[in-house]
Protein backbone atom coordinates (compact mmCIF):
# COMPACT_ATOMS: atom_id res chain seq x y z
CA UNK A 1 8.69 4.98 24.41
CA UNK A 2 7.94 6.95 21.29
CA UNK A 3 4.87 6.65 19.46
CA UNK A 4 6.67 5.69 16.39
CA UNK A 5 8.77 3.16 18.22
CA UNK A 6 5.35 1.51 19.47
CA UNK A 7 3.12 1.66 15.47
CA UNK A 8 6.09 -0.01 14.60
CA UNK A 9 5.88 -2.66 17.52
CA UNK A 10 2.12 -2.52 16.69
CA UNK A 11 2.38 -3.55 12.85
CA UNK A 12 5.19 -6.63 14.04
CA UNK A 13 2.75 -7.93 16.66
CA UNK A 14 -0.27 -8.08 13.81
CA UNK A 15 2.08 -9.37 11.38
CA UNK A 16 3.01 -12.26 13.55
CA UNK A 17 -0.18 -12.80 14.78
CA UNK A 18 -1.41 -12.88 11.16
CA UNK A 19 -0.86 -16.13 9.81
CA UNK A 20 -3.51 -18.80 12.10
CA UNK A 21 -0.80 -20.66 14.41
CA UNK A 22 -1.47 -23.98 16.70
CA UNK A 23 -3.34 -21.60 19.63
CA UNK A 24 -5.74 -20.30 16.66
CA UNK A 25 -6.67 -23.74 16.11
CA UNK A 26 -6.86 -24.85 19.29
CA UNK A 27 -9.50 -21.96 20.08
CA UNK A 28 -11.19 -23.59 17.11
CA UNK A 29 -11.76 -26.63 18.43
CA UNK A 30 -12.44 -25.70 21.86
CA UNK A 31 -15.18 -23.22 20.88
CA UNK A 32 -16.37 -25.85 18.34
CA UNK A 33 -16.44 -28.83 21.51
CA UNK A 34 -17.57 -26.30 24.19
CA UNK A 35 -18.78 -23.32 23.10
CA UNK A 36 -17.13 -19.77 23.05
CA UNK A 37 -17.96 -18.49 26.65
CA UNK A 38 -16.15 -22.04 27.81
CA UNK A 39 -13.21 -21.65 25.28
CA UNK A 40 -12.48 -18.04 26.75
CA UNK A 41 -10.24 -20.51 29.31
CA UNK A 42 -8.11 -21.49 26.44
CA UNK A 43 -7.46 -18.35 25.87
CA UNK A 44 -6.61 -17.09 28.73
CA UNK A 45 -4.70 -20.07 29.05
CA UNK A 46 -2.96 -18.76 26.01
CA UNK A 47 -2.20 -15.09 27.03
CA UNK A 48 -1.04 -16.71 30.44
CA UNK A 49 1.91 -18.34 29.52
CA UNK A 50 2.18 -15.13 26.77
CA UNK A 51 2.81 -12.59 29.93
CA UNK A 52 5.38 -15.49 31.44
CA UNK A 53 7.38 -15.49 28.83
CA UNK A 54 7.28 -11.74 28.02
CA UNK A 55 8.64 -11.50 31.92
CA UNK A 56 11.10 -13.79 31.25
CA UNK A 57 12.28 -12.07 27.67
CA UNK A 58 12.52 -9.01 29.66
CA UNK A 59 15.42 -10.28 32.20
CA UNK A 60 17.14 -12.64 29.51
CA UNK A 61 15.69 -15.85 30.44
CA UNK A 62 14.01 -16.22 27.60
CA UNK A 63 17.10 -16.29 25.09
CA UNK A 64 18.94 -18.67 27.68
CA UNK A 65 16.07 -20.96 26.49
CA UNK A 66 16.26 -20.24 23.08
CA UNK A 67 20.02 -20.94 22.79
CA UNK A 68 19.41 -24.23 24.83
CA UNK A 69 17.95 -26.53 21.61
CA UNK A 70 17.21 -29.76 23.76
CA UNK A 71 15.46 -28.27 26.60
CA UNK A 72 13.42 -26.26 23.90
CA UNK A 73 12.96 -29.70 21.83
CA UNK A 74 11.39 -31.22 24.95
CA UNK A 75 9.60 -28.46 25.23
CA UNK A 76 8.04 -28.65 22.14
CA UNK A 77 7.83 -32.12 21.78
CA UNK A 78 6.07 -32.28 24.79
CA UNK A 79 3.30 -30.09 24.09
CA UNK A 80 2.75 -31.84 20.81
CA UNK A 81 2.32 -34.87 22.32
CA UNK A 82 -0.56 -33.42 25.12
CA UNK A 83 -2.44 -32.24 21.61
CA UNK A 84 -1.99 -35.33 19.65
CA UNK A 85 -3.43 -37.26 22.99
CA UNK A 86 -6.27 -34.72 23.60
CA UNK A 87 -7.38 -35.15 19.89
CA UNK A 88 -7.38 -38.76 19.81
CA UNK A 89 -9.30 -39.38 22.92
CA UNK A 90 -12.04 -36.95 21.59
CA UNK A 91 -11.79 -38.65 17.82
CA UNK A 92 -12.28 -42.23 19.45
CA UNK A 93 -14.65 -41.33 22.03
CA UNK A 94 -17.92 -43.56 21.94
CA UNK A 95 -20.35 -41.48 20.78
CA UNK A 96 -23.39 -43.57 22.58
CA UNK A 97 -21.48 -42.09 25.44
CA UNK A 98 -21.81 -38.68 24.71
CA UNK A 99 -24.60 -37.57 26.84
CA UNK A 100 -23.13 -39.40 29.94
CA UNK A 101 -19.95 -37.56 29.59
CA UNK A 102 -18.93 -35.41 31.85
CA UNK A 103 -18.54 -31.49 29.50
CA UNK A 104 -14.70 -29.92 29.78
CA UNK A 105 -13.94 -28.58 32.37
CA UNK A 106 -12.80 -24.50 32.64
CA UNK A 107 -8.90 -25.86 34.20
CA UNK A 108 -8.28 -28.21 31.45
CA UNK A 109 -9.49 -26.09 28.75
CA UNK A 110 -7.01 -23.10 30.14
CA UNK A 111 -4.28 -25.55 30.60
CA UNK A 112 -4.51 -26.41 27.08
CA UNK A 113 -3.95 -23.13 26.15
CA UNK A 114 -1.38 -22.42 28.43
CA UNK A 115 0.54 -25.77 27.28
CA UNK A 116 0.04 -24.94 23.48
CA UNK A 117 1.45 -21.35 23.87
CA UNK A 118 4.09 -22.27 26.18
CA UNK A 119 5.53 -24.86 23.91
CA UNK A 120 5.48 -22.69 20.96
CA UNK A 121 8.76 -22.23 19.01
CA UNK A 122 7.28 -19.19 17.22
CA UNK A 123 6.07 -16.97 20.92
CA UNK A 124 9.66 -18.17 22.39
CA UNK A 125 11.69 -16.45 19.10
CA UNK A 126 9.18 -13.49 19.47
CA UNK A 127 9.57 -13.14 22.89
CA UNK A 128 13.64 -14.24 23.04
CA UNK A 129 14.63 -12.39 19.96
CA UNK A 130 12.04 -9.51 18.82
CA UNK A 131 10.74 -8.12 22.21
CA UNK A 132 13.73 -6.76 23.68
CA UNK A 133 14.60 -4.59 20.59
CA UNK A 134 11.41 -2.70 21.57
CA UNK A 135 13.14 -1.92 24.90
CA UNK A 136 15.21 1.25 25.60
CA UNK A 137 18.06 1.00 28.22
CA UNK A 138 18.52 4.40 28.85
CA UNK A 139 14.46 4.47 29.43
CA UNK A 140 12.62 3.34 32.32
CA UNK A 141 12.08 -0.99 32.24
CA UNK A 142 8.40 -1.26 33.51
CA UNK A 143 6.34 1.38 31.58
CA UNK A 144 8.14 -0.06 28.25
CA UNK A 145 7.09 -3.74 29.28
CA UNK A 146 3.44 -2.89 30.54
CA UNK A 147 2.88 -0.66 27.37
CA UNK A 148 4.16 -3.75 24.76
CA UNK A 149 2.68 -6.54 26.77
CA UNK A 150 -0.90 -4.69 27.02
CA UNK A 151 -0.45 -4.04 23.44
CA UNK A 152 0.53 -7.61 22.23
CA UNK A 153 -1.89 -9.27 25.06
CA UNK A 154 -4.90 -7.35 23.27
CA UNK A 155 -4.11 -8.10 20.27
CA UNK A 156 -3.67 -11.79 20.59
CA UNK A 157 -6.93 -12.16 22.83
CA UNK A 158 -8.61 -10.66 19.94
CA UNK A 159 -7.15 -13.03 17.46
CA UNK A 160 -7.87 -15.42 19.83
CA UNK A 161 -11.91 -14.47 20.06
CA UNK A 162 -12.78 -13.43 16.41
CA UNK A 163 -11.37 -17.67 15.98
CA UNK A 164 -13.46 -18.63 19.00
CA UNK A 165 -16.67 -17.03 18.10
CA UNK A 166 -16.60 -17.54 14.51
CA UNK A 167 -15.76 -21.54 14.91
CA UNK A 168 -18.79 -21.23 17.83
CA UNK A 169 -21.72 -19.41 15.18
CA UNK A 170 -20.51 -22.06 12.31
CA UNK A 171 -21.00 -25.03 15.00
CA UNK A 172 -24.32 -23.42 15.76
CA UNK A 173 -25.50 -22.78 12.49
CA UNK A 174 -24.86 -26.09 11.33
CA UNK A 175 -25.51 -27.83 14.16
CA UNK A 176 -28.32 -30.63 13.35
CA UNK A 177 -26.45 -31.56 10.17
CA UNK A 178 -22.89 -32.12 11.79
CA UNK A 179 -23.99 -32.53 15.36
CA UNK A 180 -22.56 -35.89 15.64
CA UNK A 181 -19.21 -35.24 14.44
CA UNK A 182 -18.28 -32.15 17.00
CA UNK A 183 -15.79 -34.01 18.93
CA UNK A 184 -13.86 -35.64 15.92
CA UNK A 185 -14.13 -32.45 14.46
CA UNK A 186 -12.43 -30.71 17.85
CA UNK A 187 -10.16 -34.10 17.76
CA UNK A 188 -9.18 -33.59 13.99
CA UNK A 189 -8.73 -29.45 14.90
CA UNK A 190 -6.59 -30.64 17.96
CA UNK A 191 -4.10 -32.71 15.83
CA UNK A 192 -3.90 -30.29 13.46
CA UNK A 193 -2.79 -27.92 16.24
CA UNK A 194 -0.37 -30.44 17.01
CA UNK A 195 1.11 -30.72 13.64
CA UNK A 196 1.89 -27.22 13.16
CA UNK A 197 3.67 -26.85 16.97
CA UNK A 198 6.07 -29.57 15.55
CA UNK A 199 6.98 -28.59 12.03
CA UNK A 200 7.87 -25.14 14.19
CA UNK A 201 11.37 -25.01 14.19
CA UNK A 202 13.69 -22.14 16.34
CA UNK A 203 16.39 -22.02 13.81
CA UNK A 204 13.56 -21.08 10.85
CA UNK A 205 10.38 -19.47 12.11
């Protein structure tokens, strides 16, 4: 791979990473509900299921899902859902029952983010539709596929953090005023998350 075939891979991955997406927000509220170092799961939730379906863009499984609108609709549909679910039960939660409550645990804080990410409409066109034009034929498969997913993996985990630990110092900073409202904050943040994963549609973004 050239190195102007990969600045040019480099400035697509940052443009599409650019505008804050449902995993953006999810790290939000995570980091916001548990704190960065505990919202590090989400993200490597994330940038799990972002290596899958690289893997599966790179031997055409990926646009066999693409081209497949109901499987992708339940997909999607599906992860909203687990958000909208996750935010209520933290908006509702009693808050005389906060200190008895158990914290988040690390595996449902990286499932999150693997869920969120894996039901994304925007990562499956990227993956199904953009990564493969990166990829040579008449070049060897495997250093192309570890040289863009390194590249877009980075990236996106440090998308991922500079959301995590700013949404973490503002919680700190402002933490006896707004204490109270962290988890319908996180709740609110989740549903938000939600909303955008649905109004994501295959045919437009």
């Amino acid at each position: 791979m050239s190195i102007e075939v990969w600045l040019v891979y480099f400035g697509t991955v940052l443009a599409f990473m650019f505008p804050p997406g449902a995993s953006h927000i999810l790290m939000l509220s995570n980091s916001i509900g548990s704190g960065f170092k505990k919202s590090i799961a989400t993200a490597c939730g994330d940038l799990s299921a972002n290596f899958l379906q690289m893997t599966a863009a790179s031997i055409g499984l990926a646009a066999s899902l693409q081209s497949s609108g109901q499987i992708f609709e339940i997909i999607k549909w599906a992860g909203v859902a687990y958000l909208v679910y996750s935010g209520l039960k933290l908006i509702f939660l009693n808050q005389s029952n906060l200190k008895t409550s158990p914290p988040r645990s690390i595996r449902s804080l990286y499932w999150q983010g693997f869920i969120t990410s894996a039901s994304n409409p925007k990562a499956i066109i990227f993956f199904a539709a953009l990564f493969p034009q990166f990829i040579s034929a008449s070049e060897p498969l495997l250093p192309q596929f570890i040289a863009l997913s390194t590249t877009y993996l980075a990236i996106d985990g440090l998308f991922l953090c500079f959301y995590g630990k700013s949404a973490a110092f503002f919680a700190k900073k402002f933490q006896s005023n707004i204490g109270q409202y962290f988890n319908k904050i996180s709740g609110s943040l989740l549903i938000a998350a939600a909303i955008i994963l649905g109004f994501k549609n295959i045919d437009k973004d």
